[in-house]
mmCIF file of C-alpha atoms in Angstrom:
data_model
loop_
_atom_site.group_PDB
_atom_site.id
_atom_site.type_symbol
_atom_site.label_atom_id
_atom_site.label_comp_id
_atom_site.label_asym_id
_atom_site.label_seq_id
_atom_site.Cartn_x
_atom_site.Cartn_y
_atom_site.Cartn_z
ATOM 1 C CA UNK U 1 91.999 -56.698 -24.451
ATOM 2 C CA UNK U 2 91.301 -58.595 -20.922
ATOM 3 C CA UNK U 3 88.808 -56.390 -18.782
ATOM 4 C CA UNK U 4 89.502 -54.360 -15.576
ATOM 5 C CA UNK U 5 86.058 -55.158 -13.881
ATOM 6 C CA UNK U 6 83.211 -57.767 -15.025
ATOM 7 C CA UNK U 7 79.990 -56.951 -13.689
ATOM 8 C CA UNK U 8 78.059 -60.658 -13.272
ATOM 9 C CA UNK U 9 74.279 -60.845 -12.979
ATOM 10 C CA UNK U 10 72.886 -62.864 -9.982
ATOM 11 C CA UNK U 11 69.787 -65.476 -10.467
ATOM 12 C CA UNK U 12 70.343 -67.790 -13.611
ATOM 13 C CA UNK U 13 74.379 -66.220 -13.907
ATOM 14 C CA UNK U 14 76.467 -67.079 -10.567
ATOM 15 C CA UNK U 15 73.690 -68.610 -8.785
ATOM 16 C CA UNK U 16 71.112 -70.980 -9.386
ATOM 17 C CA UNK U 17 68.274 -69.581 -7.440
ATOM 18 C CA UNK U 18 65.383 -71.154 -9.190
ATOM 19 C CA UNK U 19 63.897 -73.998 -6.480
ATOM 20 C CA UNK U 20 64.100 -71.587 -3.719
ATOM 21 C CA UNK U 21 62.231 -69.195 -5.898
ATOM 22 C CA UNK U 22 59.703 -71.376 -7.191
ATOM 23 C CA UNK U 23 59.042 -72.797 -3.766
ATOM 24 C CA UNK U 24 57.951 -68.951 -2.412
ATOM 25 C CA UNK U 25 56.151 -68.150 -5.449
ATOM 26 C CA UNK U 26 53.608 -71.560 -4.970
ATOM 27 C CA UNK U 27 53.563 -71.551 -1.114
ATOM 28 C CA UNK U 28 52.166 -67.673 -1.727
ATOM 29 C CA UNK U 29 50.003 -68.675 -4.179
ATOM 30 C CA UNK U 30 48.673 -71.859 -1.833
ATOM 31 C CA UNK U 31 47.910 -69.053 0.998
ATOM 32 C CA UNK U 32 45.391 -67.578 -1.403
ATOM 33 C CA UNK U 33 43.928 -70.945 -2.902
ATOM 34 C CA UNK U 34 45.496 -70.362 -6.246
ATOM 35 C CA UNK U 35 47.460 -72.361 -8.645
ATOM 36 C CA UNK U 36 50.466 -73.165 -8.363
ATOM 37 C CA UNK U 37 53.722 -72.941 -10.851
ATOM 38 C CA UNK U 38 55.715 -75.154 -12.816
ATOM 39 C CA UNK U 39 59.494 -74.961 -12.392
ATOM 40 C CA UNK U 40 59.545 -73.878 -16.554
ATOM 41 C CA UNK U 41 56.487 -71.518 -15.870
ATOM 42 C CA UNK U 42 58.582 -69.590 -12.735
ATOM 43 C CA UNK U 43 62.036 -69.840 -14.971
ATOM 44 C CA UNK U 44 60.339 -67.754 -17.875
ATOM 45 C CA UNK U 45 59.072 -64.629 -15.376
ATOM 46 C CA UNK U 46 63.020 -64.175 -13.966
ATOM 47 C CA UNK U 47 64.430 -61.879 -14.917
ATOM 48 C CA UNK U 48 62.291 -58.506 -14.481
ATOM 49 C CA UNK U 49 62.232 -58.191 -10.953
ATOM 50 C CA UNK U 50 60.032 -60.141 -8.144
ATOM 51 C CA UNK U 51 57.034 -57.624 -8.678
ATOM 52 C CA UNK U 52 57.085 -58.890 -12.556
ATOM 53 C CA UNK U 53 57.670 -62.381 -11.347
ATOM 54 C CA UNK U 54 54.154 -62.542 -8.869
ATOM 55 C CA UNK U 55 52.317 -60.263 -11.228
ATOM 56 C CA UNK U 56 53.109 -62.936 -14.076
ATOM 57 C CA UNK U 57 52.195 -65.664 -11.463
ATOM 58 C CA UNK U 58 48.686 -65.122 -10.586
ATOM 59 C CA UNK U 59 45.450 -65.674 -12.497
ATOM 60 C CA UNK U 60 44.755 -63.072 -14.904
ATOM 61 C CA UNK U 61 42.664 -60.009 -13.847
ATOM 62 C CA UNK U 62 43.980 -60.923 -10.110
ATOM 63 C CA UNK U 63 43.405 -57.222 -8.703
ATOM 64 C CA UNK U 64 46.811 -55.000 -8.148
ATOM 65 C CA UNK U 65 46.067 -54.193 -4.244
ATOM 66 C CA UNK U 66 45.878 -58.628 -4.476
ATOM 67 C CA UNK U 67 49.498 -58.713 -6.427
ATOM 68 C CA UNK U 68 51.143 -56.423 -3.717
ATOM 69 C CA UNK U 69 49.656 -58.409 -0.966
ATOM 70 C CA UNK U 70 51.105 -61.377 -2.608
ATOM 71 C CA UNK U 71 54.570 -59.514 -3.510
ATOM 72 C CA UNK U 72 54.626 -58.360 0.255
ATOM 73 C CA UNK U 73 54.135 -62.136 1.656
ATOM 74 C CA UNK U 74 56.577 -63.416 -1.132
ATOM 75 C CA UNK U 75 59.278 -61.522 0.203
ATOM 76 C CA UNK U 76 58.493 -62.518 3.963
ATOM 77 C CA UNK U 77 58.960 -66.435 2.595
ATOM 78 C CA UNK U 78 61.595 -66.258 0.516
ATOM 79 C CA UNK U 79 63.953 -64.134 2.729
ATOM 80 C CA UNK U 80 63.533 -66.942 5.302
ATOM 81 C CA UNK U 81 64.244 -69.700 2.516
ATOM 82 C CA UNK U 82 66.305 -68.171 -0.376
ATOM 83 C CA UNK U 83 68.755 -70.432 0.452
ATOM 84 C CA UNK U 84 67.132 -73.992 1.238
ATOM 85 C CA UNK U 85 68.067 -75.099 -2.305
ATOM 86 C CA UNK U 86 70.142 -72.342 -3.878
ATOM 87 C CA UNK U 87 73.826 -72.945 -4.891
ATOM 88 C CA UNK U 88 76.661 -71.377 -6.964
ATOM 89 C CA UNK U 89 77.006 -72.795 -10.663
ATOM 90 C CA UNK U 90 79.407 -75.293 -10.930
ATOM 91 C CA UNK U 91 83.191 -73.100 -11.586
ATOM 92 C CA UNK U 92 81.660 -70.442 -10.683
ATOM 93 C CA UNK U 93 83.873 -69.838 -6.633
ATOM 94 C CA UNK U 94 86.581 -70.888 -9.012
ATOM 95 C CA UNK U 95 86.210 -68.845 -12.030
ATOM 96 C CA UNK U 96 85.846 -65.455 -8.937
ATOM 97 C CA UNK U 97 89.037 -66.900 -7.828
ATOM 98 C CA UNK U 98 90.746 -66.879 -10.629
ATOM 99 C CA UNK U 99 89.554 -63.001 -11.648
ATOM 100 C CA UNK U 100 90.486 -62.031 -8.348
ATOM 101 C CA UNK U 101 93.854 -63.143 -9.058
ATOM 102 C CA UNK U 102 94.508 -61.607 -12.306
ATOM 103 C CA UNK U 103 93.420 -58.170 -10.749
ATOM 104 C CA UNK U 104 89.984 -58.216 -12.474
ATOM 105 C CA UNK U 105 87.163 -56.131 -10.069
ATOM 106 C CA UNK U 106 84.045 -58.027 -9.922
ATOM 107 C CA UNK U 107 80.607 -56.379 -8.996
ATOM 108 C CA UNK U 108 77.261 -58.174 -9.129
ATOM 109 C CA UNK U 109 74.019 -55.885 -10.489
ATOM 110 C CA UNK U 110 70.700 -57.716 -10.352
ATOM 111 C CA UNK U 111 66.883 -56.855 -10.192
ATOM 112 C CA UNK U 112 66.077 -59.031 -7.693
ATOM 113 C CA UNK U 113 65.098 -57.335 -4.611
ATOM 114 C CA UNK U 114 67.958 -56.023 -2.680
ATOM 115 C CA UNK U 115 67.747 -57.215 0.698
ATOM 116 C CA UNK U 116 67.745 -60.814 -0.857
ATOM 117 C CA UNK U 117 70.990 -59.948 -3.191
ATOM 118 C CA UNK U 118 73.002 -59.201 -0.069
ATOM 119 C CA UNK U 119 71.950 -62.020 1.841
ATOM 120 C CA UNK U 120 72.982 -64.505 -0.958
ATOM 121 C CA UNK U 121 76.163 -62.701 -1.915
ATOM 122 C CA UNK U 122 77.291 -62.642 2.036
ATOM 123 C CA UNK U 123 76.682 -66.425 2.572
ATOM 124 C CA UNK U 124 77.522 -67.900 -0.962
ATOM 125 C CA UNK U 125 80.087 -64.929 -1.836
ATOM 126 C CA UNK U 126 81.949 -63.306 1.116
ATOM 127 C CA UNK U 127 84.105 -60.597 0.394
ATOM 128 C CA UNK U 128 84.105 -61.357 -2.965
ATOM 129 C CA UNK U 129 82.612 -58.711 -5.274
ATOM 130 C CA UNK U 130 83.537 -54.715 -5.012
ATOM 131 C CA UNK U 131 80.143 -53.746 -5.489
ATOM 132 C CA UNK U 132 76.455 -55.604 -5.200
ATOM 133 C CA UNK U 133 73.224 -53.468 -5.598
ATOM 134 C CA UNK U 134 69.878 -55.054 -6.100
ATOM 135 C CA UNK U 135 66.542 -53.601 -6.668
ATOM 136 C CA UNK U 136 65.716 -50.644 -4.472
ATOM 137 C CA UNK U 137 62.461 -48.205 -4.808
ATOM 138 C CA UNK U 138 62.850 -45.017 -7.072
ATOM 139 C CA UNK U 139 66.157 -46.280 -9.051
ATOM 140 C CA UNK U 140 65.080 -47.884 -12.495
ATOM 141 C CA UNK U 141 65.692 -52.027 -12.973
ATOM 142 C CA UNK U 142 67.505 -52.926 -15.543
ATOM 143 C CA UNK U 143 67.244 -53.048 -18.585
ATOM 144 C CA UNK U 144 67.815 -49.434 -17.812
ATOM 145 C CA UNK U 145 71.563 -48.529 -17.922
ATOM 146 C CA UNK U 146 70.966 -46.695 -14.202
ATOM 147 C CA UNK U 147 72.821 -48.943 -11.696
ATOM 148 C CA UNK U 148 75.500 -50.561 -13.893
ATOM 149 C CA UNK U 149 76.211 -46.740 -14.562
ATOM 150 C CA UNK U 150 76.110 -46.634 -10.804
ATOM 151 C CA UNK U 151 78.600 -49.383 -10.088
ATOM 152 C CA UNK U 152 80.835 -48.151 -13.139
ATOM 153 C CA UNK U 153 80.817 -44.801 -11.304
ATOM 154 C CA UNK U 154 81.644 -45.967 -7.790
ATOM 155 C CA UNK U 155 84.374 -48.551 -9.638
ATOM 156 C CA UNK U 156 86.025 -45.633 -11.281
ATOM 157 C CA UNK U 157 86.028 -47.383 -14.377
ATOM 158 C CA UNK U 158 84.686 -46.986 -17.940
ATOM 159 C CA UNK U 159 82.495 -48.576 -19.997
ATOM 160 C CA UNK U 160 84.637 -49.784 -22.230
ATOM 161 C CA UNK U 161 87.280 -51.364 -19.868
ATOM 162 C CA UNK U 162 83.592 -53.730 -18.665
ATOM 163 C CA UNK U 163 81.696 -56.140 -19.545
ATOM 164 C CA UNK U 164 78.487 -57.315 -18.318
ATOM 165 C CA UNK U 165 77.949 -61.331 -17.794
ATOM 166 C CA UNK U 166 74.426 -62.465 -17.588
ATOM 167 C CA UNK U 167 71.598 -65.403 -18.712
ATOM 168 C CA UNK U 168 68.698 -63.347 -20.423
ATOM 169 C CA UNK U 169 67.627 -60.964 -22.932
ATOM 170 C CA UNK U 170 67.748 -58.262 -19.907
ATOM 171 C CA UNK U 171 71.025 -58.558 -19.373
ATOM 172 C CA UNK U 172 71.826 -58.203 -23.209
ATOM 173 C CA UNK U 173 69.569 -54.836 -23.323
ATOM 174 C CA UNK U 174 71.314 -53.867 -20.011
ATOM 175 C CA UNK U 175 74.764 -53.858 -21.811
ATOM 176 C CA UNK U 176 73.446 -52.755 -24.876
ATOM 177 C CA UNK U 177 72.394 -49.558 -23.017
ATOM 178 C CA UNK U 178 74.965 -48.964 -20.553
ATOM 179 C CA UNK U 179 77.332 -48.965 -23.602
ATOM 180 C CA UNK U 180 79.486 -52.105 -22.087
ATOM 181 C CA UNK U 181 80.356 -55.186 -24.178
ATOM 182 C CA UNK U 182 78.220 -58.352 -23.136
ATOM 183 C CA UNK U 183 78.595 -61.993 -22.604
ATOM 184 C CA UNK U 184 75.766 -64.162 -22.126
ATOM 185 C CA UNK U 185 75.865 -67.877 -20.420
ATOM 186 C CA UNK U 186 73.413 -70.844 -21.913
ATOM 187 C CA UNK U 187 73.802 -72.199 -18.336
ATOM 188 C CA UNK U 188 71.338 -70.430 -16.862
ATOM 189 C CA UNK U 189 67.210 -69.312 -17.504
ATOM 190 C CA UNK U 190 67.279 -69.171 -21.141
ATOM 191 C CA UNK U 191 68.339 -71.208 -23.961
ATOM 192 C CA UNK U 192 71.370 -70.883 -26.052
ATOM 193 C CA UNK U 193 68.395 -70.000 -28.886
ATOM 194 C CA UNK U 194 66.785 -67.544 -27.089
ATOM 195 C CA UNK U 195 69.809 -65.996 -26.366
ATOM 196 C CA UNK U 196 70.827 -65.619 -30.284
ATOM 197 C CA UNK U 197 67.588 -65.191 -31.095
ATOM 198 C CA UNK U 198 67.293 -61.993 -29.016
ATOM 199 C CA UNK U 199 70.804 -60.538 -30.120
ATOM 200 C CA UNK U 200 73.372 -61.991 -28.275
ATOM 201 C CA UNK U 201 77.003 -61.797 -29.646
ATOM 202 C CA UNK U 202 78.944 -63.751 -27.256
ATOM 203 C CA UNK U 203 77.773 -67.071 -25.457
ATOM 204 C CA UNK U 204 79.547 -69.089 -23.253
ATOM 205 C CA UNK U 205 78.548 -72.552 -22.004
ATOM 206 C CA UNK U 206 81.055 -73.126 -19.197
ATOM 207 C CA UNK U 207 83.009 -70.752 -16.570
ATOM 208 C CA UNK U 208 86.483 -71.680 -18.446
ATOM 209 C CA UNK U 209 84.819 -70.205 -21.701
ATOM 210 C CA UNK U 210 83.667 -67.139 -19.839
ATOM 211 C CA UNK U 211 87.186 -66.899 -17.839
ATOM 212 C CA UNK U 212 88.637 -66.907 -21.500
ATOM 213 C CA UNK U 213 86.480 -64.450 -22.682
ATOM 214 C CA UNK U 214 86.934 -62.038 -19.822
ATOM 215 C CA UNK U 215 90.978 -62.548 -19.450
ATOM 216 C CA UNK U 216 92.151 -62.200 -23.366
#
């Protein structure tokens, strides 16, 4: 069966955010005299939101009024420079394309921040995607089900005529619980291992597998 709508993750899935990430999370750090990250250190705290991502970031027993601070001037930085290095994957403008023209809907659900998901989708994605919701206060991050039920509402569509596209073990709990199928890319912040080894059925290394999968 080919899908009606694919809902795509963000950081890691359609765009490779990590540089521009990494950059904000050691220039915070350097305001505060603290050390800084490697590029493998920042890759393994995506995924959970930018509050898990400075919170994993700082020396241990840094105190939580510190961590907000930080979270707070975080945000300032990388809203000015979330683009500096960021780019689409390669196929990836291609691969949308190509949905768009086989009447496939296309929504992007991601727990970064929210301000920062529309910025990036507007400049790298214009009038692309049906729906784009990041993280916003008093709605639940995935892996809760909460906003890909959200987008599946707005979309009219049911879970069974989606499926969710994303890099990390979130995104395969986020299926699991929204009840949608799931298709993980190696491409992005975890390995092709990790993936299996934390469940995932379906992995795709390049955007003409994952068209494939998604148009049957």
């Amino acid at each position: 069966m080919t899908y009606t709508t694919a809902i795509f993750d963000l950081d890691g899935t359609i765009l490779d955010t990590l540089a521009d990430l990494a950059s904000s999370v050691n220039h915070t750090l350097a305001q505060h005299e603290m050390p800084g990250r490697s590029l493998d250190e920042v890759r393994q705290a995506l995924g959970y939101g930018m509050k898990y991502l400075i919170g994993h970031s700082v020396p241990p027993k840094t105190p939580e009024a510190l961590i907000q601070q930080l979270l707070t001037e975080f945000k300032a930085h990388y809203a000015v420079h979330c683009m500096d290095f960021t780019a689409p994957y390669p196929g990836i403008k291609e691969l949308l394309a190509t949905l768009h023209r086989h009447d496939i809907g296309c929504a992007v659900v991601s727990n970064k921040g929210d301000f920062a998901v529309q910025e990036l989708i507007d400049h790298y994605f214009p009038h692309v995607f049906d729906a784009v919701v990041g993280e916003r206060t008093g709605v639940r991050r995935k892996p809760a089900p909460d906003v890909v039920n959200e987008v599946m509402r707005g979309l009219n569509v049911t879970r069974k005529s989606c499926v969710y596209i994303g890099d990390s073990e979130v995104d395969i709990s986020t299926a699991a619980n929204a009840g949608t199928d799931c298709i993980s890319v190696d491409w992005g912040f975890r390995s092709r291992a990790f993936l299996i080894a934390r469940g995932a059925s379906h992995i795709v290394s390049t955007t003409s597998e994952l068209l494939n999968a998604i148009v049957k």
